Coordinates of C-alpha atoms in Angstrom, one line a residue:
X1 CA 177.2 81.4 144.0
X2 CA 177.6 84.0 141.4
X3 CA 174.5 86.1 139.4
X4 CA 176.3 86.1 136.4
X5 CA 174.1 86.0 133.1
X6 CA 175.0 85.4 129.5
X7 CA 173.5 87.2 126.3
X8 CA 173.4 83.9 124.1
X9 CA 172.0 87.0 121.3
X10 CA 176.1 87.6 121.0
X11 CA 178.2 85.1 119.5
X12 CA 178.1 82.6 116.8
X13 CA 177.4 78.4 116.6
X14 CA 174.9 76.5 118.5
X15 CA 173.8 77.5 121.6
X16 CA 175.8 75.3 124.1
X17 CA 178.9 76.9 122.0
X18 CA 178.3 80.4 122.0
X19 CA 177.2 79.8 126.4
X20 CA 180.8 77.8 126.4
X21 CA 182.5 80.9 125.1
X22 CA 180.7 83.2 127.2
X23 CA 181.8 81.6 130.6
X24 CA 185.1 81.6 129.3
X25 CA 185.2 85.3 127.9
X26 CA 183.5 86.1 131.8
X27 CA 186.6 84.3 133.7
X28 CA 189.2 86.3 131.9
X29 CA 187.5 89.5 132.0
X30 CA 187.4 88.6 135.6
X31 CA 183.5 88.8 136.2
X32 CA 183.7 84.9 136.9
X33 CA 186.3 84.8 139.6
X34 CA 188.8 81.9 140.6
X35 CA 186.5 79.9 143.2
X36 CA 183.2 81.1 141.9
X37 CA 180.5 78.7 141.3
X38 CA 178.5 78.1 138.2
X39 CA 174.4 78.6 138.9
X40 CA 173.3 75.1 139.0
X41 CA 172.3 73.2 135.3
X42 CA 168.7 73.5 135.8
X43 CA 168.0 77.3 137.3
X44 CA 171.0 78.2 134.5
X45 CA 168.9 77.1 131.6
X46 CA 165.3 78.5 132.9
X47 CA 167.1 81.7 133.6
X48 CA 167.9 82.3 129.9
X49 CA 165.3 80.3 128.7
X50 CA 167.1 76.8 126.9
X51 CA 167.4 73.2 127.7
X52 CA 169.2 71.2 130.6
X53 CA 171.4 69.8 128.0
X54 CA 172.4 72.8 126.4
X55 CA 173.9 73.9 129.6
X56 CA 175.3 70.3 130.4
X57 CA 176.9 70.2 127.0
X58 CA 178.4 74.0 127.7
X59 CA 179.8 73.4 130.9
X60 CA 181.4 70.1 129.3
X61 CA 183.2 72.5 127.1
X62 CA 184.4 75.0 129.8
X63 CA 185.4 71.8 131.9
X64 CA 187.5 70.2 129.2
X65 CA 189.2 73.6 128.3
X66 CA 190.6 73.5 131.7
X67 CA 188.5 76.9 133.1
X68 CA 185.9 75.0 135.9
X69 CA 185.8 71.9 137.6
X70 CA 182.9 70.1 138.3
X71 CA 181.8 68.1 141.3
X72 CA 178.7 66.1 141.5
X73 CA 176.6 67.0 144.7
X74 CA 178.9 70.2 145.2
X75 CA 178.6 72.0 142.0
X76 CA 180.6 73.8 139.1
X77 CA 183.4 75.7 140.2
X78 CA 186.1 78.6 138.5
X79 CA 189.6 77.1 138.6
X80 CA 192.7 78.7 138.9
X81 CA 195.4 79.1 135.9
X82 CA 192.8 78.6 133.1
X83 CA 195.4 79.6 130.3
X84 CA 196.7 76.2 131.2
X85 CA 194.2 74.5 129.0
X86 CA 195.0 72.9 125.6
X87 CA 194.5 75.7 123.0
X88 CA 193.0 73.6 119.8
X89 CA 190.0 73.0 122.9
X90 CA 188.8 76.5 122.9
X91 CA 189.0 76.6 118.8
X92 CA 185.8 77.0 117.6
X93 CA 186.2 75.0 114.1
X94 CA 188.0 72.2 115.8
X95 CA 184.9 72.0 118.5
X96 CA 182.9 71.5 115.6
X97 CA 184.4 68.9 113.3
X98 CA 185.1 66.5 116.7
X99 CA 181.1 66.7 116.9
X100 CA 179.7 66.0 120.1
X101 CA 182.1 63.6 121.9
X102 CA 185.3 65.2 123.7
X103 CA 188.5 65.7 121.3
X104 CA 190.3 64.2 124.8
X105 CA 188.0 61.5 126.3
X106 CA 187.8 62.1 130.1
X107 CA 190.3 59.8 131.9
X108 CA 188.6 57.4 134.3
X109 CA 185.9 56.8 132.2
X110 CA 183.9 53.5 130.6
X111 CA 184.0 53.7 127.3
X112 CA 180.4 53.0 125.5
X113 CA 181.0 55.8 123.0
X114 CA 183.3 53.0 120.2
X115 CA 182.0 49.9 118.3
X116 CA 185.7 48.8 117.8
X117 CA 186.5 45.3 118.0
X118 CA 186.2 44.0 121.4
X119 CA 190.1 42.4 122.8
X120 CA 189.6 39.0 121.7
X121 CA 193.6 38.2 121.8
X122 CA 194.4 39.8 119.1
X123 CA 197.8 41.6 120.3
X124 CA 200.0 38.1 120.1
X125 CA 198.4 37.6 116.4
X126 CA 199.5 40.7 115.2
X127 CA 203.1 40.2 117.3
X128 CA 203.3 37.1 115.3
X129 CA 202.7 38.2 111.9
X130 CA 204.5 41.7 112.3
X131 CA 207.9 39.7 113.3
X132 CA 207.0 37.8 109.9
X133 CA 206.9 40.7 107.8
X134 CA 209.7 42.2 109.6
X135 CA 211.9 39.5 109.0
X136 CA 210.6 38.9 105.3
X137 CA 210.1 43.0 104.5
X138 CA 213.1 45.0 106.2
X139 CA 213.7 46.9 103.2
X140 CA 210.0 47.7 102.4
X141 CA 208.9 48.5 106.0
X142 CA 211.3 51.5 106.2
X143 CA 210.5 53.1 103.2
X144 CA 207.6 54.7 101.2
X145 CA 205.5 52.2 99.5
X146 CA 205.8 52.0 95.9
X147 CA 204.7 48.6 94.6
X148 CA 201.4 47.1 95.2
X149 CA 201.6 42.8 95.4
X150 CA 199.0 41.4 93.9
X151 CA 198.2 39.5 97.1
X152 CA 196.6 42.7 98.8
X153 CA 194.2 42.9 96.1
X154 CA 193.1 39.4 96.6
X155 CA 192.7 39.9 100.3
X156 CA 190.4 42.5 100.1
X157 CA 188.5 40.3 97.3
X158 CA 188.0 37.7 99.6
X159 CA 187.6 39.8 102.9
X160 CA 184.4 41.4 101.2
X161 CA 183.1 38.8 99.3
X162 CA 179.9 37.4 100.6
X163 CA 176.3 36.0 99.3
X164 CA 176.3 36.8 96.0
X165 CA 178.6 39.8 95.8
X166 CA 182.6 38.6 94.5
X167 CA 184.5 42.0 93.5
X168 CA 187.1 41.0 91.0
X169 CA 191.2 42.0 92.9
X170 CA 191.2 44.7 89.9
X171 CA 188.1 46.8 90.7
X172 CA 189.9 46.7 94.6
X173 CA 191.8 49.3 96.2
X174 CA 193.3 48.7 99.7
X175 CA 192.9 51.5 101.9
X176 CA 193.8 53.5 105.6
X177 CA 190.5 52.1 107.4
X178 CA 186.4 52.2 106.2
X179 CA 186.6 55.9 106.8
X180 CA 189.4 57.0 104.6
X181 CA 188.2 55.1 101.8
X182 CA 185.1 56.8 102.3
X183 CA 186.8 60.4 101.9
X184 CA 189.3 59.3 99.2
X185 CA 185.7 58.2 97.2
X186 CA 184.2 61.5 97.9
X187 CA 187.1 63.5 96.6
X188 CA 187.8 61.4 93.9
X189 CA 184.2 61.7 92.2
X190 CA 182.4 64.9 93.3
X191 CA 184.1 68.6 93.5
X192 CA 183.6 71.3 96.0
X193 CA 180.4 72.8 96.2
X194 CA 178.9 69.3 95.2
X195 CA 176.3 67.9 97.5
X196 CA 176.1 64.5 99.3
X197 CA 173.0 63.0 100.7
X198 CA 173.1 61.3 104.4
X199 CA 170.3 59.6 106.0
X200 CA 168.9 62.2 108.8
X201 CA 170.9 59.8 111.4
X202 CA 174.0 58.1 110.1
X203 CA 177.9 57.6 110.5
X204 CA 178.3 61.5 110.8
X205 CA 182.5 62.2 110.9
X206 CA 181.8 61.4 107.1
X207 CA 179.5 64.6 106.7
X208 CA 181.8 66.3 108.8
X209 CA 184.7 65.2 106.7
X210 CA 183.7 66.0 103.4
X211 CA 182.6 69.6 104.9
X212 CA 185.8 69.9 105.1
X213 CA 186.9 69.5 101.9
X214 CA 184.5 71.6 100.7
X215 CA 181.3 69.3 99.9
X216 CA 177.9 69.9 101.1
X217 CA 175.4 67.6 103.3
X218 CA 171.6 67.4 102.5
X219 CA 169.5 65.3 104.3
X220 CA 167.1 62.9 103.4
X221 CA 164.2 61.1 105.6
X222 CA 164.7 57.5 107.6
X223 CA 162.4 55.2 109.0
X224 CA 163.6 51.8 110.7
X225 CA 165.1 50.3 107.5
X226 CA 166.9 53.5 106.7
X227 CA 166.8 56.0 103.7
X228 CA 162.9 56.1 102.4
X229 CA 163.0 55.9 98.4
X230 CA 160.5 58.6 98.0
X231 CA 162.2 61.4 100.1
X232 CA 165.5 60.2 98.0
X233 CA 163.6 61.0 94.8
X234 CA 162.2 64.7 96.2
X235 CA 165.4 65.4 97.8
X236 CA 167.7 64.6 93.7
X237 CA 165.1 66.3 92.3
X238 CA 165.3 69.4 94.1
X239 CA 169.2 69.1 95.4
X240 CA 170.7 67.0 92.9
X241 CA 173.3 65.5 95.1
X242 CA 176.5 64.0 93.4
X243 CA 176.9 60.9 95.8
X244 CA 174.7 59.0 98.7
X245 CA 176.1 57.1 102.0
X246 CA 174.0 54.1 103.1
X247 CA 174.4 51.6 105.4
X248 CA 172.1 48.7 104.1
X249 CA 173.3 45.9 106.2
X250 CA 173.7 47.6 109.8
X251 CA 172.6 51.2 110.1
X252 CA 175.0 53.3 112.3
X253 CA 173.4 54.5 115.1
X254 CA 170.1 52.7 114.7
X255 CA 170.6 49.1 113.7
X256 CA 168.1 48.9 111.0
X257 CA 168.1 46.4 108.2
X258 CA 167.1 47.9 104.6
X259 CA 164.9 45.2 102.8
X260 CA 165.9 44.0 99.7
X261 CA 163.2 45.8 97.9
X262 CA 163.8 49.0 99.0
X263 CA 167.9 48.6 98.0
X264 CA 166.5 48.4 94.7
X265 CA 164.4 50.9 94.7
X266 CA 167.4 53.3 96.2
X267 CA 169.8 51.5 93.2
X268 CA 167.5 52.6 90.5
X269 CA 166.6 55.9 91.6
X270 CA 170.5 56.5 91.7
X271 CA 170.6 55.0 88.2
X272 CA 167.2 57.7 87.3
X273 CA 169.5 60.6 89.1
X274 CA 172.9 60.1 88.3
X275 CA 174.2 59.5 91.9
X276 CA 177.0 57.4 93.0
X277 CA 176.5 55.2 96.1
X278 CA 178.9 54.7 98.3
X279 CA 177.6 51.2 100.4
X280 CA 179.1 50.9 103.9
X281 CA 179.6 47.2 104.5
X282 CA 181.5 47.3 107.5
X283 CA 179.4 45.3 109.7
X284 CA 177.9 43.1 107.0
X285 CA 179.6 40.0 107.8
X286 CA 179.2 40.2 111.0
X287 CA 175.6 40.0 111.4
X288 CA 175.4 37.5 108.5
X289 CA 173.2 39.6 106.1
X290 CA 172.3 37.3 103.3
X291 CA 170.4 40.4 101.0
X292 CA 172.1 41.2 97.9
X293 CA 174.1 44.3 98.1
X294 CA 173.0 47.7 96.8
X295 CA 176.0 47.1 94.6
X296 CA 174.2 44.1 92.9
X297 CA 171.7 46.3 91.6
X298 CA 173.6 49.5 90.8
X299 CA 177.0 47.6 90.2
X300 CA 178.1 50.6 87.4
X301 CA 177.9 53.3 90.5
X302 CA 178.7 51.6 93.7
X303 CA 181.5 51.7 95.4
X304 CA 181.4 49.3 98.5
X305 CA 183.3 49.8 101.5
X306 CA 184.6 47.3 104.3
X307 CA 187.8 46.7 106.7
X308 CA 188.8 45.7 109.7
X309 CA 187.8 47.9 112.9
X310 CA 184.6 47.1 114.1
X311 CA 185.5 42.9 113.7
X312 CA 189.2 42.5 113.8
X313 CA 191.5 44.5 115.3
X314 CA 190.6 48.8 114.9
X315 CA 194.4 50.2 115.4
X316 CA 195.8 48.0 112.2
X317 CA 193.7 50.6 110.1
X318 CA 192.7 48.0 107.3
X319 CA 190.3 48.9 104.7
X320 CA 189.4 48.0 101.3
X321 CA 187.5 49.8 98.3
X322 CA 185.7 47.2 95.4
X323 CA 185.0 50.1 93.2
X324 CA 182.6 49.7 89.8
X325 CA 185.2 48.9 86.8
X326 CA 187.4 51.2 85.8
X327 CA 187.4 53.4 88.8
X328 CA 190.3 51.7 90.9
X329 CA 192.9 53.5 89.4
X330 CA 191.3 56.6 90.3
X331 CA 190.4 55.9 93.7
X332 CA 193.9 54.6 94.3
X333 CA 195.6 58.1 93.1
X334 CA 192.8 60.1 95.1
X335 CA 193.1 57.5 98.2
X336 CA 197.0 58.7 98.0
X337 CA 196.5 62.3 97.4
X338 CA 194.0 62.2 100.7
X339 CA 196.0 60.2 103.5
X340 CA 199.3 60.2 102.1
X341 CA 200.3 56.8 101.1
X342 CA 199.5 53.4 102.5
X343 CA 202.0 52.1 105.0
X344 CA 203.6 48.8 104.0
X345 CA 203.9 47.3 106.6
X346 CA 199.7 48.0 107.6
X347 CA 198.5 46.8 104.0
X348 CA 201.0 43.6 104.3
X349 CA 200.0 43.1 108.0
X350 CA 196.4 43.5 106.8
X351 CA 196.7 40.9 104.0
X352 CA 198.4 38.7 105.6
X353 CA 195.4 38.7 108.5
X354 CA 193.0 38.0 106.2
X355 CA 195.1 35.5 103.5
X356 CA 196.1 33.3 106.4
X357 CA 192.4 33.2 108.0
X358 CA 193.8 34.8 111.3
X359 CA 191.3 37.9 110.3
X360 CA 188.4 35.5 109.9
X361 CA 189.3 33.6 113.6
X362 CA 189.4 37.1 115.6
X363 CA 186.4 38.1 113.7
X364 CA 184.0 34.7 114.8
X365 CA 186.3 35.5 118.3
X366 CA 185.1 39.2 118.6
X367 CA 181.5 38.3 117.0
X368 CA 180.9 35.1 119.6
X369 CA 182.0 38.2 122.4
X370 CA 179.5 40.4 121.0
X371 CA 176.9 38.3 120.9
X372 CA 177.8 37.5 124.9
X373 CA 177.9 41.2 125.6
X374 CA 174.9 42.1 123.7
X375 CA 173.0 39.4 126.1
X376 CA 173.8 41.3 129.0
X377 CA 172.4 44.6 128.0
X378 CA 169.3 42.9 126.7
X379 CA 168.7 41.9 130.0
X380 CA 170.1 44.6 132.1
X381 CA 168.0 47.2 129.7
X382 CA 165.0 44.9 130.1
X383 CA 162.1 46.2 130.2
X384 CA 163.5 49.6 127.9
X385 CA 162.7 50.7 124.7
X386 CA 165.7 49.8 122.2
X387 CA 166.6 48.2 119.2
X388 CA 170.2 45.9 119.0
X389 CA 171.2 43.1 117.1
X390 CA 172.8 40.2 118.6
X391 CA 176.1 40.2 116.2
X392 CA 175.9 44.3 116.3
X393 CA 178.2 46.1 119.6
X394 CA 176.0 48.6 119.9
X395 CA 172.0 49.5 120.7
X396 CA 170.1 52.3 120.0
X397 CA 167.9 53.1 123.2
X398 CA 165.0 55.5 123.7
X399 CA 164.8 57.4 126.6
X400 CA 161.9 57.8 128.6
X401 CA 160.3 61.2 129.7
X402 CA 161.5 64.0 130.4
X403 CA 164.8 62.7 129.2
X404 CA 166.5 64.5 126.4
X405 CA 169.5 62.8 125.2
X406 CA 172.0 65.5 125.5
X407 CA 171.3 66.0 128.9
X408 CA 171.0 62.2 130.1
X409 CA 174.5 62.2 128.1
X410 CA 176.0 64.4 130.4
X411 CA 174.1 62.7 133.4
X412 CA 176.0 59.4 132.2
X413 CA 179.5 61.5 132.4
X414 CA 178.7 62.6 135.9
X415 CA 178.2 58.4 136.9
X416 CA 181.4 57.9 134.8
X417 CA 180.0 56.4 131.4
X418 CA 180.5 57.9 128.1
X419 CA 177.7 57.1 125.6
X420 CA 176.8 59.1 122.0
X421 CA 173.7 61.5 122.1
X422 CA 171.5 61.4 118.8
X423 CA 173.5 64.7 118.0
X424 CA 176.7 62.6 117.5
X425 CA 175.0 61.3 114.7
X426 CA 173.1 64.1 112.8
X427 CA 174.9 64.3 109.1
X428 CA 173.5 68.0 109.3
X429 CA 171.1 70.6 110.7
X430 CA 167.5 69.0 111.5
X431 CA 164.6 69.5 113.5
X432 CA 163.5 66.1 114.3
X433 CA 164.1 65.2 117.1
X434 CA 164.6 61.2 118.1
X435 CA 165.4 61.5 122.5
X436 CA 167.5 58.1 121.7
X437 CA 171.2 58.0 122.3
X438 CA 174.1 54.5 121.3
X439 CA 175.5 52.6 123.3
X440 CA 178.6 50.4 122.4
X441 CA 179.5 47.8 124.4
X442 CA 182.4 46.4 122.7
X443 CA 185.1 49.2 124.0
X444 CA 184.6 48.1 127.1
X445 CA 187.9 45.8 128.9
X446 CA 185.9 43.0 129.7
X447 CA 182.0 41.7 131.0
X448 CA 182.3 42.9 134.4
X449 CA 183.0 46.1 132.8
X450 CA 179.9 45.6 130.3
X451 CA 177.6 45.0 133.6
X452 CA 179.0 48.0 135.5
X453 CA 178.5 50.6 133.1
X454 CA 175.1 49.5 131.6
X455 CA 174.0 49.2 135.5
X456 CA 174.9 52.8 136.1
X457 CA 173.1 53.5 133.0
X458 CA 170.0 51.8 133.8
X459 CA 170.2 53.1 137.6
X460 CA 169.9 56.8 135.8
X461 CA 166.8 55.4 133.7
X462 CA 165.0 54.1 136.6
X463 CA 165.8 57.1 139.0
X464 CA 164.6 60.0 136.6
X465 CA 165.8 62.9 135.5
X466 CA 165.1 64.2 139.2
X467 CA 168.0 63.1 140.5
X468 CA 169.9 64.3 138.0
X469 CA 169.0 67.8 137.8
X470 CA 170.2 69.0 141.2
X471 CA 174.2 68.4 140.2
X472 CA 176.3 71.0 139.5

């Protein structure tokens, strides 16, 4: 076993990043030799004084670049040919934007880190209606799409009308999926430089998205029903942000359900401040949510989001937009400008889905499966601290002590389950700390699948860290 130390003084980025980099600088310069083993996780991080997970989460990084190889019970170990490696792995700015799951999931893994729709039978539906529009659409299909049918407004009017909420087909804009309607929003009605508030935990490729693209995050408090009103009102007044992202219905990771008093509260404060809401419906159907939307109150500065992924079918990338009047047009141009276009034969496949009541069938198909799967982790999980929903395919666990979630992450890797840390779902730098982490169910092939994975989960909760802490 090797004495090698790092300086984590040198370098830039978190932590874990700037350890990552320092293993890898050490096997090229050759003071980490081919065969050499990595100091164990635990003696590692008391040496230079950090967390277990910090050096979990590093030696993640070195293992997907390609540079070690890690065994459990044996240890971490310097492969051979480490320029074989991917090169966008080792890229710091790409590490970053991929947050804290692996650009490459791990083969052989279950897959508890994705809420898409569980495989209900939807591959013969979409055969089906694909041959249709084939058949019907040859010309279109194989060219860049240039007229919009009326019809795919109307789907996505009836796809995300419910209680008392009926966008009008004009004020909708079909788009690429939830999340590139979210990004064509934010380009289309803040500029660079303009800030964008996130609850402290929330769907966080958005933050990381509009980063890109120049805007900045700020965050503002949560408690279980999501954004508090007051902290909102401190954080305009000092920040100003341009827009807000909220999740009333189904908060992403944590489940919570805002009450109808405190959506109007958010809605006028908005109103007060000037800031547009963009309202993130996507599992609002599915848990049969019957509170007005945000957009009921603030209907001038809403735009409401919803498609297809988490209750469908994820890979037919439907979305839709209802947008306050007189913003479709814009949001179409900006939605284009953004992705590229809208395939035809996607919107038309997503119309007809939802138009023919196929898209309502797979979605009481995959809800009815969630609901089964989401029995089986209450009771496997008994006894645990966590919050789910029974029409929601995910939970949001707290782990006991000592567990810190990046480290029983990386525990759940080594027993062959992927799961999301609370990192995963920071919109930006904060120092509260929540030792929870998500689990999705719904990935997962079938039950048996469901039971395996959660078992091996709950087998690490019940064991303790302790027998964690000796691998690698």
């Amino acid at each position: 076993m090797t004495n090698w130390l790092p300086d984590l003084s040198e370098g830039h980025g978190p932590l874990y990043q700037r350890l990552a980099d320092q293993i890898e600088a050490a096997i090229h310069s050759g003071a980490l030799a081919v065969g050499d083993k990595l100091p164990p996780q635990r003696n590692l991080a008391f040496d230079i004084g950090v967390t277990i997970g910090t050096v979990g989460r590093a030696y993640t990084i070195v293992r997907q670049r390609g540079l070690v190889s890690g065994e459990v019970g044996r240890g971490t170990y310097v492969l051979d040919k480490p320029e074989s490696r991917p090169p966008e792995q080792a890229d710091p700015l790409t590490t970053s934007l991929a947050g804290t799951r692996p650009i490459n999931a791990p083969a052989g893994k279950l897959r508890f880190d994705s809420t898409a729709a569980p495989d209900v039978g939807q591959g013969a539906v979409l055969e089906e209606i694909v041959a249709r529009i084939t058949r019907d659409h040859y010309s279109e299909i194989a060219s860049y799409t240039r007229n919009f049918p009326d019809h795919w407004f109307e789907a996505g009017s009836r796809w995300m009308a419910r209680n008392g909420f009926r966008p009008a087909p004009g004020d909708i804009v079909p788009t690429l999926g939830a999340h590139a309607a979210i990004i064509s929003i934010i380009s289309a009605v803040t500029s660079p430089g303009d800030r964008i508030a996130f609850e402290t935990l929330s769907y966080s490729p958005v933050s990381r998205a509009a980063g890109l693209v120049g805007r900045r995050s700020v965050l503002v408090e949560m408690d279980g029903e999501g954004m508090i009103p007051d902290d909102f009102d401190r954080v305009c007044a000092q920040q100003h942000p341009k827009l807000v992202f909220l999740m009333p219905s189904a908060q992403n990771p944590t489940a919570g359900v805002m009450s109808v008093e405190r959506r109007r509260a958010l809605a006028e404060l908005a109103r007060i401040h000037g800031v547009w809401i963009v309202e993130d419906d996507l599992y609002g159907s599915m848990v049969n949510d019957t509170r007005p939307l945000i957009a009921e109150f603030a209907p001038e500065r809403t735009f409401v989001v919803s498609g297809l992924s988490k209750s469908v079918a994820a890979g037919v990338r439907g979305g839709w937009v209802a947008c306050p009047p007189n913003f479709a047009n814009r949001i179409r141009v900006s939605h284009k400008m953004v992705t590229g276009g809208l395939p035809f034969l996607l919107a038309e496949l997503c119309a007809r889905l939802v138009l023919t009541g196929a898209a309502n069938d797979l979605r009481a198909k995959a809800t009815a499966e969630i609901m089964e799967r989401e029995a089986l982790a209450r009771t496997l999980l008994s006894g645990q601290d966590f919050v789910s929903s029974p029409r929601l395919p995910f939970l949001w666990l707290k782990l006991p002590d000592p567990w810190l979630s990046g480290t029983f992450k990386q525990a759940a890797l080594e027993a062959g389950v992927l799961i999301d840390d609370e990192d995963e779902f920071k919109a930006g730098r904060t120092e509260r700390t929540f030792h929870r982490i998500r689990i999705g169910f719904s990935s997962a092939e079938n039950r048996a699948d469901v039971v395996r994975g959660i078992s091996s989960l709950r087998q690490l909760l019940d064991s303790g860290r302790v027998g964690y802490d000796s691998f690698a």
